[in-house]
Short mmCIF file of C-alpha atoms in Angstrom, two decimals:
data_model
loop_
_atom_site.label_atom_id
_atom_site.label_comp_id
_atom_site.label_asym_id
_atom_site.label_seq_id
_atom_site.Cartn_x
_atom_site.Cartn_y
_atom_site.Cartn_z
CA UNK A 1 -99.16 0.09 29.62
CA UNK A 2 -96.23 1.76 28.43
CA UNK A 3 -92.75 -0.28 29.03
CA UNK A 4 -89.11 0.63 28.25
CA UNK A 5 -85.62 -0.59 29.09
CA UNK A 6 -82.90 0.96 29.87
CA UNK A 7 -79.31 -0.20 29.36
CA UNK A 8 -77.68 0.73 32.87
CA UNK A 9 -74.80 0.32 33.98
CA UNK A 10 -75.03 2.13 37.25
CA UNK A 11 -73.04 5.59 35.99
CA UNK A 12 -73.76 8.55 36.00
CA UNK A 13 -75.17 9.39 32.18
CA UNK A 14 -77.32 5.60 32.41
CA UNK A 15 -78.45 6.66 35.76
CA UNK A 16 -79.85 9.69 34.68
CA UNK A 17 -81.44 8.01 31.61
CA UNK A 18 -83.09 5.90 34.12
CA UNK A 19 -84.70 8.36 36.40
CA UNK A 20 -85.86 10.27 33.38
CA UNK A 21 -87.41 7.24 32.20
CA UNK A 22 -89.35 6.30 35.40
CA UNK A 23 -91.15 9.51 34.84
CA UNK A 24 -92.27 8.43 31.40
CA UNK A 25 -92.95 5.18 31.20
CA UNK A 26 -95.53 2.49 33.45
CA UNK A 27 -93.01 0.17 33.80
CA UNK A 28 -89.26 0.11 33.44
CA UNK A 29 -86.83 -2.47 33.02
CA UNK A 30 -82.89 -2.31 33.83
CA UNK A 31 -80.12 -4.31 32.04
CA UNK A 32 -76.81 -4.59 32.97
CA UNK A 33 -73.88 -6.40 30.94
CA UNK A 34 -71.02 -7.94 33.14
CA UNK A 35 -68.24 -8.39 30.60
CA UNK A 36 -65.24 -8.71 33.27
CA UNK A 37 -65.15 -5.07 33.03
CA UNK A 38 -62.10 -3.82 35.25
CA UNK A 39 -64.43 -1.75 37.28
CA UNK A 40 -67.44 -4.24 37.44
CA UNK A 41 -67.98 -2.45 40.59
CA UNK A 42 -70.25 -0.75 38.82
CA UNK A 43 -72.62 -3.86 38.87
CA UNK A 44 -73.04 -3.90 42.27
CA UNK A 45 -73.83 0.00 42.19
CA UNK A 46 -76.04 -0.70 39.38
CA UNK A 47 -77.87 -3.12 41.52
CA UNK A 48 -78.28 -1.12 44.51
CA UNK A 49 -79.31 2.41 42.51
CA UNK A 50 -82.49 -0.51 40.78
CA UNK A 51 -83.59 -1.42 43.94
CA UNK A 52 -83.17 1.91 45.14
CA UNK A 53 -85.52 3.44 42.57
CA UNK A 54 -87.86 0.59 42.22
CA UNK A 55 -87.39 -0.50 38.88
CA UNK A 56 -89.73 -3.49 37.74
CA UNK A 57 -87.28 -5.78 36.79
CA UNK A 58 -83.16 -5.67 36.38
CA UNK A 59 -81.33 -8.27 34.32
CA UNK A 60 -78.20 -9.11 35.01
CA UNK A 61 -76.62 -10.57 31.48
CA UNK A 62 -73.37 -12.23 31.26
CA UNK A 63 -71.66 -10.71 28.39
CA UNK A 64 -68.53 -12.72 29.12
CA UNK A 65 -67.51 -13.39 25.22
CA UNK A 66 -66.80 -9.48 25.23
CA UNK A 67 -63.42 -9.73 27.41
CA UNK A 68 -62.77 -12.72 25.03
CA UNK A 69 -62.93 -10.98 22.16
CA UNK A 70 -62.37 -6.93 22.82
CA UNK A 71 -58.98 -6.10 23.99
CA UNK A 72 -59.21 -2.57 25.48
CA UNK A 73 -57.90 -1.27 29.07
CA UNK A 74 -61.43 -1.74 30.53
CA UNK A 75 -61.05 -5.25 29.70
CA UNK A 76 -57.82 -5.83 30.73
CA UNK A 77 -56.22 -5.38 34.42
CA UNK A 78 -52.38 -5.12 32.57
CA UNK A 79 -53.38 -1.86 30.23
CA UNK A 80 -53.63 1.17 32.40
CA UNK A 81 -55.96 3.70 30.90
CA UNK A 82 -54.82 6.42 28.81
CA UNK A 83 -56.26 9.75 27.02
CA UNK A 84 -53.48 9.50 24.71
CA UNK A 85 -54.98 8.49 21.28
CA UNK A 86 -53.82 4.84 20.05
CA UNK A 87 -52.87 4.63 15.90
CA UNK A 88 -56.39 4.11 15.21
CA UNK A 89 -57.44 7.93 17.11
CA UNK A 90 -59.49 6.18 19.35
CA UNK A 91 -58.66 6.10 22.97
CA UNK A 92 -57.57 2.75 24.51
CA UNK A 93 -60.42 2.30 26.79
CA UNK A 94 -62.66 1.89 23.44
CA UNK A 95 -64.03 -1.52 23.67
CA UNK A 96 -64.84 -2.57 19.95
CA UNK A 97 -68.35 -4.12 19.40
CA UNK A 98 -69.98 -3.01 23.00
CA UNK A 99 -72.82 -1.28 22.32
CA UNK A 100 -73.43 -3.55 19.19
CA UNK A 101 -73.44 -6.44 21.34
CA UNK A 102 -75.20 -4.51 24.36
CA UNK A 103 -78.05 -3.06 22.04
CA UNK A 104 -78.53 -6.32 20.95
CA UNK A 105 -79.25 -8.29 23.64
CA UNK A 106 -81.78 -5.37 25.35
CA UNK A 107 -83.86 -5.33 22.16
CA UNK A 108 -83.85 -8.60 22.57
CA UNK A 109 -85.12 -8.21 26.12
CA UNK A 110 -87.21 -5.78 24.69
CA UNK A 111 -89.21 -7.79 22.72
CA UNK A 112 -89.84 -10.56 24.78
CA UNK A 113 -91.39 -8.06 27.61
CA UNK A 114 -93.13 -6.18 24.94
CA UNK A 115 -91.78 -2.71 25.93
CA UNK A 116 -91.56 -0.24 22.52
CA UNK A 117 -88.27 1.45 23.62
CA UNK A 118 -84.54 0.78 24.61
CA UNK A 119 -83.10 3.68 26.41
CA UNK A 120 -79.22 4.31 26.20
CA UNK A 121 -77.35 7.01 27.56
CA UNK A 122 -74.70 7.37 24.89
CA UNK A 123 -73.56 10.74 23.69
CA UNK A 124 -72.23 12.40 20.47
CA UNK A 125 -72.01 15.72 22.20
CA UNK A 126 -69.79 15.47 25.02
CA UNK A 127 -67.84 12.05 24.82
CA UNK A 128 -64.63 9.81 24.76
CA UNK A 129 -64.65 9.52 20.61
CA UNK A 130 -66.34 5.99 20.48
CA UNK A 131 -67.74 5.66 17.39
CA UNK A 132 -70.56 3.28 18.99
CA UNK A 133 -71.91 6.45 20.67
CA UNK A 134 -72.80 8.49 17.33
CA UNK A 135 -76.21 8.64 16.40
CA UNK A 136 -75.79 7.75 12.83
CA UNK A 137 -74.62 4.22 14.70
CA UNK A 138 -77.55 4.29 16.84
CA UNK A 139 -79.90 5.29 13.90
CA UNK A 140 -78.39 1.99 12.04
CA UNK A 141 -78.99 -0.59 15.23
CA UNK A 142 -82.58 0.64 15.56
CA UNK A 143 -83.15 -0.12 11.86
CA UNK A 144 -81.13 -3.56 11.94
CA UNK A 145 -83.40 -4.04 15.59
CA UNK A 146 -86.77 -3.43 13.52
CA UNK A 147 -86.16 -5.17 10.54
CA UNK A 148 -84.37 -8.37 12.33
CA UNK A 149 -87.19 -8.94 14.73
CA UNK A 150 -90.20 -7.68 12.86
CA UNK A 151 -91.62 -5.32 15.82
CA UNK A 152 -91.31 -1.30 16.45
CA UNK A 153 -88.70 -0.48 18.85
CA UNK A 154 -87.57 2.70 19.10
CA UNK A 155 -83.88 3.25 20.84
CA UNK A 156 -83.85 6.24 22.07
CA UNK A 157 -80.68 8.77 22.98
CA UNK A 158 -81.92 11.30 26.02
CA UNK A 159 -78.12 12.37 25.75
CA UNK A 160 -77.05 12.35 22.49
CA UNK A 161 -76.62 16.14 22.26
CA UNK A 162 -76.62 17.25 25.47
CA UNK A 163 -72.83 18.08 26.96
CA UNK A 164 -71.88 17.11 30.48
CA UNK A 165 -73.02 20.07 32.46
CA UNK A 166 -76.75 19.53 30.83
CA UNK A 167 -76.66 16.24 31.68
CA UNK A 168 -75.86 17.66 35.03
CA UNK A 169 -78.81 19.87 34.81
CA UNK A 170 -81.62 17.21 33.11
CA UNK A 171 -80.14 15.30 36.95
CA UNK A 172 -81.37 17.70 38.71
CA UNK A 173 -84.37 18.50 36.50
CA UNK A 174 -85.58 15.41 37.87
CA UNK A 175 -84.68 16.21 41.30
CA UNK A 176 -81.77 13.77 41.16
CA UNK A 177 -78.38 15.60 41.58
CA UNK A 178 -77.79 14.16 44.47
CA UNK A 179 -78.43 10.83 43.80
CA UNK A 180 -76.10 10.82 40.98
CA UNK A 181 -73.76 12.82 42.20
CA UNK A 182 -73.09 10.33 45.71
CA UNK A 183 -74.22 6.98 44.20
CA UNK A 184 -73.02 6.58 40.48
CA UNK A 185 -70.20 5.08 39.34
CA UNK A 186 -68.38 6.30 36.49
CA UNK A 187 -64.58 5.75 37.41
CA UNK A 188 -62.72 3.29 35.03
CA UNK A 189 -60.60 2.59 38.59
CA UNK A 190 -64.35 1.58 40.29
CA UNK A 191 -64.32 4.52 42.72
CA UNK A 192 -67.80 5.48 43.27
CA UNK A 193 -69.14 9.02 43.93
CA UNK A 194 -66.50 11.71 42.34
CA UNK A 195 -64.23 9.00 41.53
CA UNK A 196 -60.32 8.25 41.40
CA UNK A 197 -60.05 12.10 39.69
CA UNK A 198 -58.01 10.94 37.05
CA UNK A 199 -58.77 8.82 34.61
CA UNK A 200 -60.69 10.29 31.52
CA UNK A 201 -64.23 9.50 32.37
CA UNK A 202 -63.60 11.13 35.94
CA UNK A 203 -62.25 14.60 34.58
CA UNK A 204 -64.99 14.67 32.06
CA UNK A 205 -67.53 14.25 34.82
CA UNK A 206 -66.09 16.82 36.93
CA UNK A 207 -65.38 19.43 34.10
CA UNK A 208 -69.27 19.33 33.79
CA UNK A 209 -70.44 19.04 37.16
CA UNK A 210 -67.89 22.39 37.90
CA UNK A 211 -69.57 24.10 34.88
CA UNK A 212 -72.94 23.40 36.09
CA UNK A 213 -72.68 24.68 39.11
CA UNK A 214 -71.13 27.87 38.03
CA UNK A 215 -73.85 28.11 35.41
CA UNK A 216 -77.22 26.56 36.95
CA UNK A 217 -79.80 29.22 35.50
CA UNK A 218 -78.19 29.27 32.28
CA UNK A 219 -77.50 25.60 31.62
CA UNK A 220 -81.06 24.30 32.94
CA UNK A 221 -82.85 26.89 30.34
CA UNK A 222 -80.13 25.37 27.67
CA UNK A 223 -81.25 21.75 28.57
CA UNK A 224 -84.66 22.42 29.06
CA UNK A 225 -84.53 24.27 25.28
CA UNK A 226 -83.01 21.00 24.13
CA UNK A 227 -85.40 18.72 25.38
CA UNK A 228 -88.31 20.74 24.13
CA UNK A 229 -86.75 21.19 20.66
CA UNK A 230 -86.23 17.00 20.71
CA UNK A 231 -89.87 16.54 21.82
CA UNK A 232 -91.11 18.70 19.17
CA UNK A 233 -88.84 17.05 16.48
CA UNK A 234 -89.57 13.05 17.38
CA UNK A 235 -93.39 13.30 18.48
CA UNK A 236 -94.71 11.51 21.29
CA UNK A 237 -93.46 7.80 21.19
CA UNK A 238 -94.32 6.64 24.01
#
């Protein structure tokens, strides 16, 4: 029996990861981190979209020492969010250390259920500049994952190089648009569905969601190219 899990957090790109996976794998298992995120909406979303699609199991981890520690707008009510880059050039909804921390804890998961993958739906492509979404990062956690626990796990990135509009299209691949488009919440303001309109993650969504449907036929064969060019590159893993 082939097992994965999937780091969820009930948006739109995790989402998709997660109905991609439940065509691939025997049994799939959800996590979701509540670090006092201001739109920890999205737990409740994440919880409903998991029962929704019949995942085997979803974990709920309290991830609490985040807000401690991370000062960013999404973990603090008095910083509005901003595009505008902060000194560093990162934006200020960058929370320092999250997918370390979040990586972490579902390879953890990982290995006590056994499953051989941890599915994440960051993205180098098409993105808000976090460094933790690069896949030279994600290449690094995998090996520190291996090596620390002594068991193959492979994390893998369905969306690392796809943009927003093919992440659109690999949605409704999978016969999903819907589902993500009406259900998923990606909002930094916790507005589910097309969201608040303007914070960052909201016009990114919609930029790609507007290019994909002005683009279907062309975009699908550009994902679908993508996803056969991946296959053929990694193998089979699972």
């Amino acid at each position: 029996m082939t097992k994965a899990v999937v780091v969820f957090s009930g948006g739109q790109d995790s989402t998709t990861c997660l109905v991609e996976a439940l065509q691939n794998y025997d049994e799939v298992h959800a996590i979701t981190f509540d670090y006092g995120q201001r739109h920890r909406k999205e737990i409740e979303v994440a919880q409903a979209l998991g029962k929704k699609l019949n995942v085997a199991a979803h974990k709920i981890i309290n991830a609490g020492v985040l807000n401690e520690l991370a000062i960013s707008s999404l973990t603090r009510e008095d910083i509005p969010v901003s595009a505008a880059l902060q000194d560093n050039g990162l934006p200020n909804s960058f929370v320092p250390g999250r997918n370390i921390l979040f990586l972490t804890l579902a390879g953890i998961y990982a290995y006590q259920i056994g499953a051989s993958a941890v599915i994440t739906g960051v993205c180098e492509t098409d993105f808000s500049g976090y460094p933790d979404c690069r896949n030279d990062f994600v290449k690094a956690m995998n090996h520190a994952l291996v090596q620390g626990m002594e068991r193959d796990l492979t994390v893998i990135t369905p969306l690392m190089w796809l943009d927003k509009a093919e992440t659109w299209a690999m949605a409704d691949h999978y016969g999903a648009l819907s589902l993500v488009k009406d259900n998923t919440l990606t909002c930094y303001n916790g507005i589910v569905g097309d969201g608040c309109g303007e914070c960052p993650s909201c016009k990114l969504r919609k930029a790609g969601l507007d290019t994909y449907i002005e683009n279907k036929p062309a975009i699908m064969k550009a994902y679908l190219d993508k996803q056969r060019t991946a296959s053929s590159r990694n193998g089979d893993k699972r």
